[in-house]
XYZ file of C-alpha atoms in Angstrom:
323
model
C -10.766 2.753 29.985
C -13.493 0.301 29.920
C -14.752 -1.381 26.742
C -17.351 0.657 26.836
C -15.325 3.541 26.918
C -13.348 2.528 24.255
C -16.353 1.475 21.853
C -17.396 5.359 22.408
C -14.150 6.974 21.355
C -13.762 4.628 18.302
C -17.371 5.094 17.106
C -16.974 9.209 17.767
C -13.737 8.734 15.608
C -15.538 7.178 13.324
C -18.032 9.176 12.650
C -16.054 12.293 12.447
C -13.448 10.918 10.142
C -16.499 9.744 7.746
C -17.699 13.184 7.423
C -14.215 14.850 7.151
C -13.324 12.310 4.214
C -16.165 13.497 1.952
C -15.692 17.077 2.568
C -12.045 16.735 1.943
C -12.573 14.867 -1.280
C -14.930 17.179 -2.588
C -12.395 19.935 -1.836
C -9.707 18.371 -3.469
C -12.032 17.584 -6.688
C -13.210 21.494 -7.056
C -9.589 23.033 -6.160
C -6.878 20.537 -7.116
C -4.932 20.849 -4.299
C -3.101 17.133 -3.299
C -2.514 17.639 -0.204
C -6.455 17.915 0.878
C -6.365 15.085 -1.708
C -3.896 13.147 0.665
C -5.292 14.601 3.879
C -8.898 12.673 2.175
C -7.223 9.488 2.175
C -5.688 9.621 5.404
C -9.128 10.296 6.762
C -10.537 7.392 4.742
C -7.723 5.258 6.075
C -8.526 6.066 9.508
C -12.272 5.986 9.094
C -11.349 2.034 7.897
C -9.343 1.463 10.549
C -11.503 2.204 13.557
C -14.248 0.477 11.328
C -11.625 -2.950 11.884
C -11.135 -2.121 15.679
C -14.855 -2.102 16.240
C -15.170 -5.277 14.467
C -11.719 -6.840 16.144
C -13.416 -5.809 19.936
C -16.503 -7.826 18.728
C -14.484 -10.696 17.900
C -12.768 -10.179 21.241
C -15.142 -10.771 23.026
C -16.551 -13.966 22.041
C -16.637 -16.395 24.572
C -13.955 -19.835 24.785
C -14.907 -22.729 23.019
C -12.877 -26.347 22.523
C -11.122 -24.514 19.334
C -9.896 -21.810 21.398
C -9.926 -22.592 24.847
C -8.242 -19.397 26.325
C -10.867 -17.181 24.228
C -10.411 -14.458 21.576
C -8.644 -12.054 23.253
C -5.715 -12.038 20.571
C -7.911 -10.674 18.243
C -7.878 -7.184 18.919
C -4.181 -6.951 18.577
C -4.486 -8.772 15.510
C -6.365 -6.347 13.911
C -4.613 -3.633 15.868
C -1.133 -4.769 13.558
C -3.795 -4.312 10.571
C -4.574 -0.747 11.483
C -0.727 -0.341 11.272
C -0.194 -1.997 8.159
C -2.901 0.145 6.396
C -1.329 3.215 8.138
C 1.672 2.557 6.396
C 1.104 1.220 3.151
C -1.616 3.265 1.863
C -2.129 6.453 4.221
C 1.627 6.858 4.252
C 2.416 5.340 0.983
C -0.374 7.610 -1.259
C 0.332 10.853 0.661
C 3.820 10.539 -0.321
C 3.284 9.506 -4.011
C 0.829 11.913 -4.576
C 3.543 14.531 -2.588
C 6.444 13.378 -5.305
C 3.944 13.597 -8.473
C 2.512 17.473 -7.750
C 6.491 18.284 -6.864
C 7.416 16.252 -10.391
C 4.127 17.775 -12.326
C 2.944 20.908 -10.277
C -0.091 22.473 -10.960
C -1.987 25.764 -9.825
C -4.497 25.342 -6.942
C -8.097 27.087 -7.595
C -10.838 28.615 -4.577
C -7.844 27.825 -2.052
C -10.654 29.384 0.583
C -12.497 26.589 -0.024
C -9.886 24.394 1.082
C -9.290 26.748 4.350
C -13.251 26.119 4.923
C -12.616 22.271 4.762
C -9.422 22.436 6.877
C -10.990 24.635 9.714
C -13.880 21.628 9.746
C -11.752 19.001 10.070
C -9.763 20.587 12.798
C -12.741 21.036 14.840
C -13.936 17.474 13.941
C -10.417 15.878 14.630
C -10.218 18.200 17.986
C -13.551 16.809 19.047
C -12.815 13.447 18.935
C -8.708 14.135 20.151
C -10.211 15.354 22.900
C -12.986 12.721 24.078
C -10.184 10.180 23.214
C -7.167 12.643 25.544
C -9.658 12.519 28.620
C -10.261 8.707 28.638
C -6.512 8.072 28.202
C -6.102 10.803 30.981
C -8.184 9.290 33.161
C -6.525 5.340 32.726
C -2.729 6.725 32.724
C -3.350 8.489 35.958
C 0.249 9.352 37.436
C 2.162 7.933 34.827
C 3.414 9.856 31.617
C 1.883 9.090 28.441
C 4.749 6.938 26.859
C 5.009 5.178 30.012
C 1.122 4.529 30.125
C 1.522 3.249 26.304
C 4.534 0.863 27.546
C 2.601 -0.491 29.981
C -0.959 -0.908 28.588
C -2.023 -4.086 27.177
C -5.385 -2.560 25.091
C -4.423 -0.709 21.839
C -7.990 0.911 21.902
C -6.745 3.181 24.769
C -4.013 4.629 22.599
C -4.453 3.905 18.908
C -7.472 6.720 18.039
C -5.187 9.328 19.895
C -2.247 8.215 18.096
C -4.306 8.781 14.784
C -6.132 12.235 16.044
C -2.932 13.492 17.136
C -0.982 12.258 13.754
C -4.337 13.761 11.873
C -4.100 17.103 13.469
C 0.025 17.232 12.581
C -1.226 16.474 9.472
C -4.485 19.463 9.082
C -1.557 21.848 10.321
C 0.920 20.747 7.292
C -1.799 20.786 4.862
C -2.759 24.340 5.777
C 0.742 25.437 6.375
C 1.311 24.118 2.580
C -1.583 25.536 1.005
C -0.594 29.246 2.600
C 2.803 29.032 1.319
C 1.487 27.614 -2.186
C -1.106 30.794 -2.029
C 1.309 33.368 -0.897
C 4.516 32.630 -3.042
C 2.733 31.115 -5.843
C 5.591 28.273 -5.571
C 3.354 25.243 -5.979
C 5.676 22.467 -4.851
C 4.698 23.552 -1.422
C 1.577 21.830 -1.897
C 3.502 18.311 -2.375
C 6.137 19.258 -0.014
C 3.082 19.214 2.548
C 1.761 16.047 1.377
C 4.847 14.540 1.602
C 5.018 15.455 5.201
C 1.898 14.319 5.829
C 2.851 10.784 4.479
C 6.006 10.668 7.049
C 3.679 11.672 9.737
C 1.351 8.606 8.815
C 4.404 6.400 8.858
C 5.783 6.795 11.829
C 2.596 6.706 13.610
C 1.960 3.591 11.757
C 5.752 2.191 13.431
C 4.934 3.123 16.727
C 1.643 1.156 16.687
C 3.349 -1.609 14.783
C 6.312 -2.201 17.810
C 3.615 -1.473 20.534
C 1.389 -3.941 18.718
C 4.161 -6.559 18.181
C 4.883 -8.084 21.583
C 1.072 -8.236 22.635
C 0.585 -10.552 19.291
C 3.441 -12.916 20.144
C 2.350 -13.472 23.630
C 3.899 -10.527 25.936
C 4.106 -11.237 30.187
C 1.758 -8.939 32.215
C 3.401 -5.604 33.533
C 6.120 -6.446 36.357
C 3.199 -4.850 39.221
C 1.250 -8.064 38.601
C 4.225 -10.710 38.797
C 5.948 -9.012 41.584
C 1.761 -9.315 43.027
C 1.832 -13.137 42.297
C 5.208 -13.247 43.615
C 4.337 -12.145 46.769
C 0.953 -14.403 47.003
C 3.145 -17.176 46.563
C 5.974 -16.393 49.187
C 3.587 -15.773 51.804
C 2.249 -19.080 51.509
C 3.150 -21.762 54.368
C 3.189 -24.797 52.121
C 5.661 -23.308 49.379
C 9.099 -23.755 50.248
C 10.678 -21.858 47.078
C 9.095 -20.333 44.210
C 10.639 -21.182 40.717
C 9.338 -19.651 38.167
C 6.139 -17.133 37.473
C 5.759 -17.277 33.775
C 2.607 -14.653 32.711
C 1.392 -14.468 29.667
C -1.513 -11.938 28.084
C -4.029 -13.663 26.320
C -5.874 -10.702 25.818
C -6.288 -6.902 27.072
C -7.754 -7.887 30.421
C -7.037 -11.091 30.315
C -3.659 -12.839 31.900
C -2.445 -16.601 32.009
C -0.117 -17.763 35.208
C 1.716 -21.304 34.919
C 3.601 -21.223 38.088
C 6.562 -23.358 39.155
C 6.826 -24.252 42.876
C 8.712 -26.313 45.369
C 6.004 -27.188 48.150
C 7.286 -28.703 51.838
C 7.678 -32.494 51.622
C 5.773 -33.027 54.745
C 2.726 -31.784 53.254
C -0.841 -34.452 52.912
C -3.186 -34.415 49.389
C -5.725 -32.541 51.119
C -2.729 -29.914 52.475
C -1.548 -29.741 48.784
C -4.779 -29.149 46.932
C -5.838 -26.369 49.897
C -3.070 -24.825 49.725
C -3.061 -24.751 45.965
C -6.831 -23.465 45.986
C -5.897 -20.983 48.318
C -2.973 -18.998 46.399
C -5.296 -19.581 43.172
C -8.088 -17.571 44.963
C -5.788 -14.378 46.534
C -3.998 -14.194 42.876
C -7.318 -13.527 41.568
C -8.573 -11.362 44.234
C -5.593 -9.226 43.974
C -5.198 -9.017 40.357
C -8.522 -8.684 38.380
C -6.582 -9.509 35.399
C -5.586 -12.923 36.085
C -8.158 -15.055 34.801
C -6.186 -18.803 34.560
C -3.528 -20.424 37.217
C -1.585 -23.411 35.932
C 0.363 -24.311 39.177
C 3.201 -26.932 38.922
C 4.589 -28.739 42.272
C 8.188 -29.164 41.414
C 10.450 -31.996 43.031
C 13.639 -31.060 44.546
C 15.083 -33.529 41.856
C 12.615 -31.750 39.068
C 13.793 -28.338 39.844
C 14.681 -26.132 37.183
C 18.137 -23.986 36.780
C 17.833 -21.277 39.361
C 16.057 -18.166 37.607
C 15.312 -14.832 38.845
C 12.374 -13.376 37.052
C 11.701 -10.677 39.071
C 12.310 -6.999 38.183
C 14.969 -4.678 38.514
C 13.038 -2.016 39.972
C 9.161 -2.280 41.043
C 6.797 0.493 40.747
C 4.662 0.107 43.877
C 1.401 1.997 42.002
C -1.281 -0.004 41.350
C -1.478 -1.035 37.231
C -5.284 0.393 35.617
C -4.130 -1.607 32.806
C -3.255 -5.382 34.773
C-alpha cells in the first residue's frame, strides 16, 4: 500500500465514522438504548483515532535533521500504540461500563426502528470503508494469509482501519442482535449484555494492535527476506572473507538501518577496501528498496566477535511488499 493509499483509506474511515457517530448519538438520545450509546463512542473513538494516524503519517514524513538524524519514521508507530491505548481504555472501557450499568439499572428502549434505521447506515458506512480498506490490504498481502501479512508488515496503516472496520462491524451485528432480543422478549439486559460485548470486541482489537505495535516502537529487525538478501550481497563479495553479523533495524515503515560486521581478506589495498565497501553498499540498496543506511564494520581476525548465526530457520523465497 503506498502512502498514498493509506492516506485514502484513513481519510474514507474518517469520514464515515464522523457521520455514523452523530447519527448514532442522536439515536441513542431519542430511544435510550446503550448499546447505540456505546456503538456512538466506539465510532467517536475510531473517528479520533484515524484523526491521530493522519497526523502521526505527517509527522512521519518530515525530513532528518541534526536532532534526529535517521528521520521521523518512529512516529507513526508511536501514535499507532496511541490508537491502541484509546481502543482500550475508553472504546472498550465505556462500552463495558455502560453494558454493567443498563444490566444493574435496566430501562425500556423507545422507537427501537429508529435504532434499526441507524444500524442499517452504519453497516453500509462501515462496509464501505471495510471494503476500500480489504482491497488495498488484498492487494499488499498478495500470496500470504492475512495474519501472516500482519506479522510481517512494518506499516500499521495497512492493517489498523481494517482491524477497526472489521471490530466495528462485530460490533453493528451485536448491537442489532441485542436490540432484537431486547424488542422481542422484552428482557432488557440484552441491551447491556450487547454492549458489553461490544466493549470485549474493542479490547481485544485494541491488544492485537498493541503487540503488533510493540516491537516496531522498540526497534524491530526487517523481515528475514531482506537479511537473508543482505546476506547474500555480502557472501558474494570477493573481498569479504566471513560475514559476522547483519544487525537490521526499522527506523520506520519503509525505512531500514544495516550496521554490518565483516572480516575482509588481509591482502586487500585502501582503494580495494573502500570499492569494495561502495560496491556491496550500492547492490544492498538496489535489491532492497527499503534499506536506506549501511553502517559497515571491517572486523580484525583478533576483533572478531563470538561466532553468531543470525540467519533464519526457514526462508521464504517470495519477494517482501512490505521490506
Amino acid at each position: 500500500m503506498s502512502d498514498s493509499g493509506s492516506k485514502f483509506v484513513v481519510l474514507a474511515a474518517l469520514t464515515g465514522n464522523g457521520l455514523i457517530a452523530v447519527s448514532k448519538f442522536a439515536a441513542s438520545a431519542f430511544t435510550g438504548s446503550t448499546a447505540m450509546l456505546a456503538e456512538g463512542i466506539h465510532s467517536v473513538i475510531d473517528t479520533g483515532n484515524q484523526g491521530l494516524l493522519l497526523f502521526g503519517m505527517k509527522r512521519a514524513a518530515r525530513p532528518p535533521d541534526a536532532k534526529y538524524p535517521f528521520g521521523y519514521g518512529k512516529e507513526i508507530y508511536f501514535w499507532s500504540f496511541m490508537v491502541a491505548v484509546l481502543l482500550f481504555t475508553l472504546g472498550a472501557g465505556l462500552s463495558i461500563f455502560e453494558g454493567v450499568e443498563k444490566i444493574l439499572h435496566p430501562h425500556p428502549i423507545s422507537h427501537p426502528y429508529v435504532n434499526y434505521v441507524v444500524l442499517g447506515l452504519a453497516v453500509v458506512f462501515e462496509g464501505t470503508s471495510w471494503t476500500i480498506a480489504a482491497r488495498e490490504f488484498r492487494r499488499v498481502k498478495g500470496r500470504w494469509g492475512a495474519l501472516e501479512a500482519v506479522r510481517r508488515g512494518k506499516d500499521p496503516n495497512k492493517f489498523l482501519v481494517l482491524f477497526e472496520d472489521t471490530a466495528a462491524l462485530a460490533g453493528l451485528a451485536l448491537a442489532i442482535g441485542g436490540l432484537a432480543l431486547t424488542q422481542y422478549t422484552g428482557i432488557e439486559i440484552f441491551d447491556g449484555i450487547a454492549s458489553i460485548g461490544i466493549g470485549l470486541i474493542l479490547a481485544m482489537a485494541s491488544v492485537g494492535l498493541a503487540i503488533e505495535t510493540r516491537g516496531l516502537l522498540i526497534g524491530e529487525a526487517a523481515n528475514q527476506y531482506v537479511v537473508a538478501e543482505i546476506r547474500a550481497v555480502l557472501e558474494r563479495g570477493p573481498a569479504v572473507e566471513r560475514v559476522n553479523e547483519v544487525p537490521t533495524m526499522h527506523v520506520g515503515p519503509e525505512y531500514v538501518l544495516a550496521n554490518i560486521s565483516l572480516r575482509f581478506r588481509d591482502d586487500l589495498s585502501r582503494r580495494e577496501l573502500q570499492s569494495a565497501i561502495a560496491r556491496m553498499d550500492r547492490e544492498i540498496k538496489t535489491r532492497c528498496p527499503t534499506v536506506k543506511r549501511v553502517f559497515i564494520e571491517a572486523e580484525h581476525e583478533a576483533d572478531d566477535p563470538p561466532a553468531h548465526d543470525d540467519r533464519p530457520d526457514k526462508i521464504d523465497n517470495a519477494p517482501d511488499p512490505a521490506g
